[in-house]
Amino acid sequence: MKNPWMSMYLSAANRVANTARGHATAAIKREAAKNTRQLTQVWFDSLLPPAGRPRKSRKAK
């Protein structure tokens, strides 16, 4: 015969473990996406010249 208390305990433990795993996975994905954006920005900044201010045209007086 199954022990109902053990079943409830294990169900709660699995719920907590799965919630913690979900939070950890989401945090890792956010960090990976942030690192990818930063790395892409570094590469673009190093390969492309920086865009300067547009020069004002001199008008003849």
mmCIF file of N, CA, C and O in Angstrom:
data_model
loop_
_atom_site.group_PDB
_atom_site.id
_atom_site.type_symbol
_atom_site.label_atom_id
_atom_site.label_comp_id
_atom_site.label_asym_id
_atom_site.label_seq_id
_atom_site.Cartn_x
_atom_site.Cartn_y
_atom_site.Cartn_z
ATOM 1 N N MET A 1 0.839 -1.187 0.000
ATOM 2 C CA MET A 1 0.000 0.000 0.000
ATOM 3 C C MET A 1 0.883 1.251 0.000
ATOM 4 O O MET A 1 1.899 1.312 0.673
ATOM 5 N N LYS A 2 0.453 2.252 -0.768
ATOM 6 C CA LYS A 2 1.227 3.483 -0.869
ATOM 7 C C LYS A 2 1.027 4.347 0.366
ATOM 8 O O LYS A 2 -0.051 4.377 0.962
ATOM 9 N N ASN A 3 2.070 5.064 0.706
ATOM 10 C CA ASN A 3 2.013 5.968 1.832
ATOM 11 C C ASN A 3 1.568 7.343 1.311
ATOM 12 O O ASN A 3 2.301 7.999 0.560
ATOM 13 N N PRO A 4 0.380 7.836 1.705
ATOM 14 C CA PRO A 4 -0.099 9.120 1.182
ATOM 15 C C PRO A 4 0.765 10.303 1.625
ATOM 16 O O PRO A 4 0.924 11.269 0.898
ATOM 17 N N TRP A 5 1.352 10.214 2.820
ATOM 18 C CA TRP A 5 2.198 11.309 3.295
ATOM 19 C C TRP A 5 3.475 11.409 2.477
ATOM 20 O O TRP A 5 3.915 12.510 2.134
ATOM 21 N N MET A 6 4.056 10.282 2.157
ATOM 22 C CA MET A 6 5.266 10.269 1.339
ATOM 23 C C MET A 6 4.958 10.793 -0.058
ATOM 24 O O MET A 6 5.746 11.548 -0.636
ATOM 25 N N SER A 7 3.807 10.422 -0.583
ATOM 26 C CA SER A 7 3.414 10.888 -1.904
ATOM 27 C C SER A 7 3.259 12.412 -1.928
ATOM 28 O O SER A 7 3.718 13.081 -2.854
ATOM 29 N N MET A 8 2.599 12.966 -0.912
ATOM 30 C CA MET A 8 2.433 14.428 -0.835
ATOM 31 C C MET A 8 3.777 15.121 -0.669
ATOM 32 O O MET A 8 4.036 16.160 -1.287
ATOM 33 N N TYR A 9 4.644 14.529 0.158
ATOM 34 C CA TYR A 9 5.968 15.115 0.385
ATOM 35 C C TYR A 9 6.784 15.131 -0.910
ATOM 36 O O TYR A 9 7.389 16.146 -1.263
ATOM 37 N N LEU A 10 6.777 14.021 -1.629
ATOM 38 C CA LEU A 10 7.547 13.954 -2.867
ATOM 39 C C LEU A 10 6.969 14.862 -3.951
ATOM 40 O O LEU A 10 7.715 15.467 -4.727
ATOM 41 N N SER A 11 5.651 14.983 -3.992
ATOM 42 C CA SER A 11 5.027 15.886 -4.962
ATOM 43 C C SER A 11 5.443 17.330 -4.687
ATOM 44 O O SER A 11 5.771 18.082 -5.615
ATOM 45 N N ALA A 12 5.426 17.723 -3.417
ATOM 46 C CA ALA A 12 5.830 19.086 -3.065
ATOM 47 C C ALA A 12 7.313 19.301 -3.356
ATOM 48 O O ALA A 12 7.708 20.368 -3.864
ATOM 49 N N ALA A 13 8.136 18.306 -3.053
ATOM 50 C CA ALA A 13 9.578 18.431 -3.305
ATOM 51 C C ALA A 13 9.845 18.566 -4.807
ATOM 52 O O ALA A 13 10.679 19.372 -5.226
ATOM 53 N N ASN A 14 9.140 17.787 -5.617
ATOM 54 C CA ASN A 14 9.307 17.893 -7.070
ATOM 55 C C ASN A 14 8.850 19.248 -7.584
ATOM 56 O O ASN A 14 9.465 19.820 -8.491
ATOM 57 N N ARG A 15 7.782 19.781 -7.022
ATOM 58 C CA ARG A 15 7.298 21.087 -7.446
ATOM 59 C C ARG A 15 8.341 22.170 -7.149
ATOM 60 O O ARG A 15 8.628 23.024 -7.989
ATOM 61 N N VAL A 16 8.915 22.112 -5.962
ATOM 62 C CA VAL A 16 9.940 23.095 -5.578
ATOM 63 C C VAL A 16 11.173 22.951 -6.468
ATOM 64 O O VAL A 16 11.731 23.953 -6.956
ATOM 65 N N ALA A 17 11.593 21.721 -6.699
ATOM 66 C CA ALA A 17 12.784 21.491 -7.517
ATOM 67 C C ALA A 17 12.561 21.958 -8.956
ATOM 68 O O ALA A 17 13.449 22.578 -9.560
ATOM 69 N N ASN A 18 11.384 21.684 -9.503
ATOM 70 C CA ASN A 18 11.102 22.104 -10.875
ATOM 71 C C ASN A 18 10.998 23.618 -10.991
ATOM 72 O O ASN A 18 11.430 24.199 -11.988
ATOM 73 N N THR A 19 10.435 24.270 -9.983
ATOM 74 C CA THR A 19 10.360 25.730 -9.996
ATOM 75 C C THR A 19 11.760 26.337 -9.948
ATOM 76 O O THR A 19 12.071 27.270 -10.693
ATOM 77 N N ALA A 20 12.600 25.808 -9.078
ATOM 78 C CA ALA A 20 13.978 26.310 -8.970
ATOM 79 C C ALA A 20 14.728 26.082 -10.276
ATOM 80 O O ALA A 20 15.471 26.958 -10.737
ATOM 81 N N ARG A 21 14.552 24.916 -10.883
ATOM 82 C CA ARG A 21 15.220 24.634 -12.154
ATOM 83 C C ARG A 21 14.740 25.592 -13.235
ATOM 84 O O ARG A 21 15.530 26.079 -14.040
ATOM 85 N N GLY A 22 13.443 25.893 -13.265
ATOM 86 C CA GLY A 22 12.909 26.829 -14.249
ATOM 87 C C GLY A 22 13.482 28.224 -14.085
ATOM 88 O O GLY A 22 13.832 28.882 -15.064
ATOM 89 N N HIS A 23 13.583 28.683 -12.833
ATOM 90 C CA HIS A 23 14.167 30.005 -12.584
ATOM 91 C C HIS A 23 15.637 30.043 -12.986
ATOM 92 O O HIS A 23 16.101 31.026 -13.575
ATOM 93 N N ALA A 24 16.368 28.996 -12.669
ATOM 94 C CA ALA A 24 17.792 28.944 -13.023
ATOM 95 C C ALA A 24 17.971 28.915 -14.543
ATOM 96 O O ALA A 24 18.841 29.608 -15.080
ATOM 97 N N THR A 25 17.141 28.140 -15.226
ATOM 98 C CA THR A 25 17.235 28.061 -16.685
ATOM 99 C C THR A 25 16.930 29.412 -17.322
ATOM 100 O O THR A 25 17.623 29.836 -18.248
ATOM 101 N N ALA A 26 15.913 30.097 -16.810
ATOM 102 C CA ALA A 26 15.562 31.418 -17.355
ATOM 103 C C ALA A 26 16.696 32.413 -17.128
ATOM 104 O O ALA A 26 17.018 33.209 -18.017
ATOM 105 N N ALA A 27 17.317 32.360 -15.966
ATOM 106 C CA ALA A 27 18.425 33.274 -15.678
ATOM 107 C C ALA A 27 19.607 32.994 -16.602
ATOM 108 O O ALA A 27 20.257 33.930 -17.101
ATOM 109 N N ILE A 28 19.892 31.731 -16.849
ATOM 110 C CA ILE A 28 21.003 31.382 -17.739
ATOM 111 C C ILE A 28 20.713 31.851 -19.159
ATOM 112 O O ILE A 28 21.592 32.383 -19.839
ATOM 113 N N LYS A 29 19.481 31.687 -19.607
ATOM 114 C CA LYS A 29 19.120 32.135 -20.964
ATOM 115 C C LYS A 29 19.219 33.645 -21.085
ATOM 116 O O LYS A 29 19.684 34.167 -22.100
ATOM 117 N N ARG A 30 18.781 34.375 -20.048
ATOM 118 C CA ARG A 30 18.905 35.842 -20.077
ATOM 119 C C ARG A 30 20.366 36.256 -20.141
ATOM 120 O O ARG A 30 20.744 37.166 -20.894
ATOM 121 N N GLU A 31 21.207 35.606 -19.346
ATOM 122 C CA GLU A 31 22.634 35.940 -19.330
ATOM 123 C C GLU A 31 23.285 35.639 -20.681
ATOM 124 O O GLU A 31 24.096 36.424 -21.182
ATOM 125 N N ALA A 32 22.916 34.515 -21.280
ATOM 126 C CA ALA A 32 23.480 34.146 -22.585
ATOM 127 C C ALA A 32 23.050 35.151 -23.652
ATOM 128 O O ALA A 32 23.859 35.546 -24.496
ATOM 129 N N ALA A 33 21.800 35.577 -23.613
ATOM 130 C CA ALA A 33 21.321 36.554 -24.592
ATOM 131 C C ALA A 33 22.036 37.894 -24.412
ATOM 132 O O ALA A 33 22.410 38.546 -25.394
ATOM 133 N N LYS A 34 22.253 38.291 -23.158
ATOM 134 C CA LYS A 34 22.958 39.551 -22.890
ATOM 135 C C LYS A 34 24.394 39.475 -23.396
ATOM 136 O O LYS A 34 24.891 40.410 -24.033
ATOM 137 N N ASN A 35 25.054 38.336 -23.140
ATOM 138 C CA ASN A 35 26.434 38.174 -23.599
ATOM 139 C C ASN A 35 26.513 38.170 -25.120
ATOM 140 O O ASN A 35 27.457 38.723 -25.701
ATOM 141 N N THR A 36 25.541 37.567 -25.781
ATOM 142 C CA THR A 36 25.520 37.550 -27.242
ATOM 143 C C THR A 36 25.361 38.963 -27.786
ATOM 144 O O THR A 36 26.049 39.349 -28.733
ATOM 145 N N ARG A 37 24.464 39.745 -27.190
ATOM 146 C CA ARG A 37 24.278 41.140 -27.632
ATOM 147 C C ARG A 37 25.554 41.949 -27.439
ATOM 148 O O ARG A 37 25.966 42.718 -28.311
ATOM 149 N N GLN A 38 26.204 41.771 -26.288
ATOM 150 C CA GLN A 38 27.438 42.517 -26.023
ATOM 151 C C GLN A 38 28.547 42.123 -26.987
ATOM 152 O O GLN A 38 29.261 42.984 -27.502
ATOM 153 N N LEU A 39 28.695 40.833 -27.240
ATOM 154 C CA LEU A 39 29.728 40.363 -28.156
ATOM 155 C C LEU A 39 29.471 40.875 -29.572
ATOM 156 O O LEU A 39 30.395 41.317 -30.260
ATOM 157 N N THR A 40 28.219 40.843 -29.998
ATOM 158 C CA THR A 40 27.869 41.361 -31.323
ATOM 159 C C THR A 40 28.190 42.847 -31.418
ATOM 160 O O THR A 40 28.729 43.313 -32.418
ATOM 161 N N GLN A 41 27.878 43.588 -30.365
ATOM 162 C CA GLN A 41 28.151 45.030 -30.368
ATOM 163 C C GLN A 41 29.655 45.292 -30.426
ATOM 164 O O GLN A 41 30.100 46.183 -31.157
ATOM 165 N N VAL A 42 30.437 44.516 -29.711
ATOM 166 C CA VAL A 42 31.897 44.686 -29.737
ATOM 167 C C VAL A 42 32.432 44.429 -31.142
ATOM 168 O O VAL A 42 33.267 45.183 -31.653
ATOM 169 N N TRP A 43 31.959 43.362 -31.795
ATOM 170 C CA TRP A 43 32.427 43.050 -33.141
ATOM 171 C C TRP A 43 32.043 44.145 -34.126
ATOM 172 O O TRP A 43 32.853 44.562 -34.951
ATOM 173 N N PHE A 44 30.805 44.616 -34.062
ATOM 174 C CA PHE A 44 30.393 45.674 -34.977
ATOM 175 C C PHE A 44 31.191 46.947 -34.732
ATOM 176 O O PHE A 44 31.587 47.630 -35.673
ATOM 177 N N ASP A 45 31.424 47.275 -33.470
ATOM 178 C CA ASP A 45 32.197 48.477 -33.163
ATOM 179 C C ASP A 45 33.637 48.354 -33.647
ATOM 180 O O ASP A 45 34.241 49.341 -34.062
ATOM 181 N N SER A 46 34.199 47.145 -33.606
ATOM 182 C CA SER A 46 35.590 46.995 -34.027
ATOM 183 C C SER A 46 35.726 46.915 -35.554
ATOM 184 O O SER A 46 36.752 47.308 -36.098
ATOM 185 N N LEU A 47 34.715 46.411 -36.229
ATOM 186 C CA LEU A 47 34.812 46.248 -37.677
ATOM 187 C C LEU A 47 34.325 47.471 -38.462
ATOM 188 O O LEU A 47 34.823 47.738 -39.549
ATOM 189 N N LEU A 48 33.366 48.159 -37.933
ATOM 190 C CA LEU A 48 32.812 49.315 -38.635
ATOM 191 C C LEU A 48 33.348 50.601 -38.017
ATOM 192 O O LEU A 48 33.473 50.704 -36.800
ATOM 193 N N PRO A 49 33.645 51.587 -38.833
ATOM 194 C CA PRO A 49 34.130 52.846 -38.258
ATOM 195 C C PRO A 49 33.002 53.523 -37.480
ATOM 196 O O PRO A 49 31.832 53.387 -37.821
ATOM 197 N N PRO A 50 33.369 54.237 -36.432
ATOM 198 C CA PRO A 50 32.334 54.920 -35.660
ATOM 199 C C PRO A 50 31.690 56.030 -36.491
ATOM 200 O O PRO A 50 32.356 56.723 -37.260
ATOM 201 N N ALA A 51 30.412 56.165 -36.355
ATOM 202 C CA ALA A 51 29.686 57.204 -37.082
ATOM 203 C C ALA A 51 29.878 58.521 -36.337
ATOM 204 O O ALA A 51 29.555 58.633 -35.162
ATOM 205 N N GLY A 52 30.428 59.492 -37.025
ATOM 206 C CA GLY A 52 30.644 60.799 -36.414
ATOM 207 C C GLY A 52 29.438 61.686 -36.641
ATOM 208 O O GLY A 52 28.453 61.316 -37.267
ATOM 209 N N ARG A 53 29.535 62.877 -36.111
ATOM 210 C CA ARG A 53 28.459 63.841 -36.326
ATOM 211 C C ARG A 53 28.470 64.301 -37.777
ATOM 212 O O ARG A 53 29.538 64.491 -38.367
ATOM 213 N N PRO A 54 27.310 64.506 -38.347
ATOM 214 C CA PRO A 54 27.308 65.051 -39.706
ATOM 215 C C PRO A 54 27.829 66.491 -39.685
ATOM 216 O O PRO A 54 27.538 67.254 -38.768
ATOM 217 N N ARG A 55 28.627 66.807 -40.677
ATOM 218 C CA ARG A 55 29.203 68.138 -40.711
ATOM 219 C C ARG A 55 28.173 69.147 -41.181
ATOM 220 O O ARG A 55 27.363 68.877 -42.064
ATOM 221 N N LYS A 56 28.254 70.304 -40.586
ATOM 222 C CA LYS A 56 27.362 71.381 -41.005
ATOM 223 C C LYS A 56 27.948 72.009 -42.261
ATOM 224 O O LYS A 56 29.154 72.248 -42.356
ATOM 225 N N SER A 57 27.106 72.251 -43.207
ATOM 226 C CA SER A 57 27.607 72.859 -44.426
ATOM 227 C C SER A 57 27.804 74.354 -44.214
ATOM 228 O O SER A 57 27.023 75.005 -43.519
ATOM 229 N N ARG A 58 28.871 74.857 -44.811
ATOM 230 C CA ARG A 58 29.140 76.292 -44.694
ATOM 231 C C ARG A 58 28.392 77.022 -45.801
ATOM 232 O O ARG A 58 28.466 76.650 -46.958
ATOM 233 N N LYS A 59 27.684 77.981 -45.389
ATOM 234 C CA LYS A 59 26.954 78.781 -46.370
ATOM 235 C C LYS A 59 27.788 79.986 -46.753
ATOM 236 O O LYS A 59 28.473 80.577 -45.921
ATOM 237 N N ALA A 60 27.756 80.330 -48.028
ATOM 238 C CA ALA A 60 28.498 81.502 -48.494
ATOM 239 C C ALA A 60 27.825 82.752 -47.978
ATOM 240 O O ALA A 60 26.606 82.896 -48.032
ATOM 241 N N LYS A 61 28.646 83.680 -47.482
ATOM 242 C CA LYS A 61 28.075 84.938 -46.948
ATOM 243 C C LYS A 61 28.227 86.050 -47.932
ATOM 244 O O LYS A 61 29.061 86.195 -48.705
#
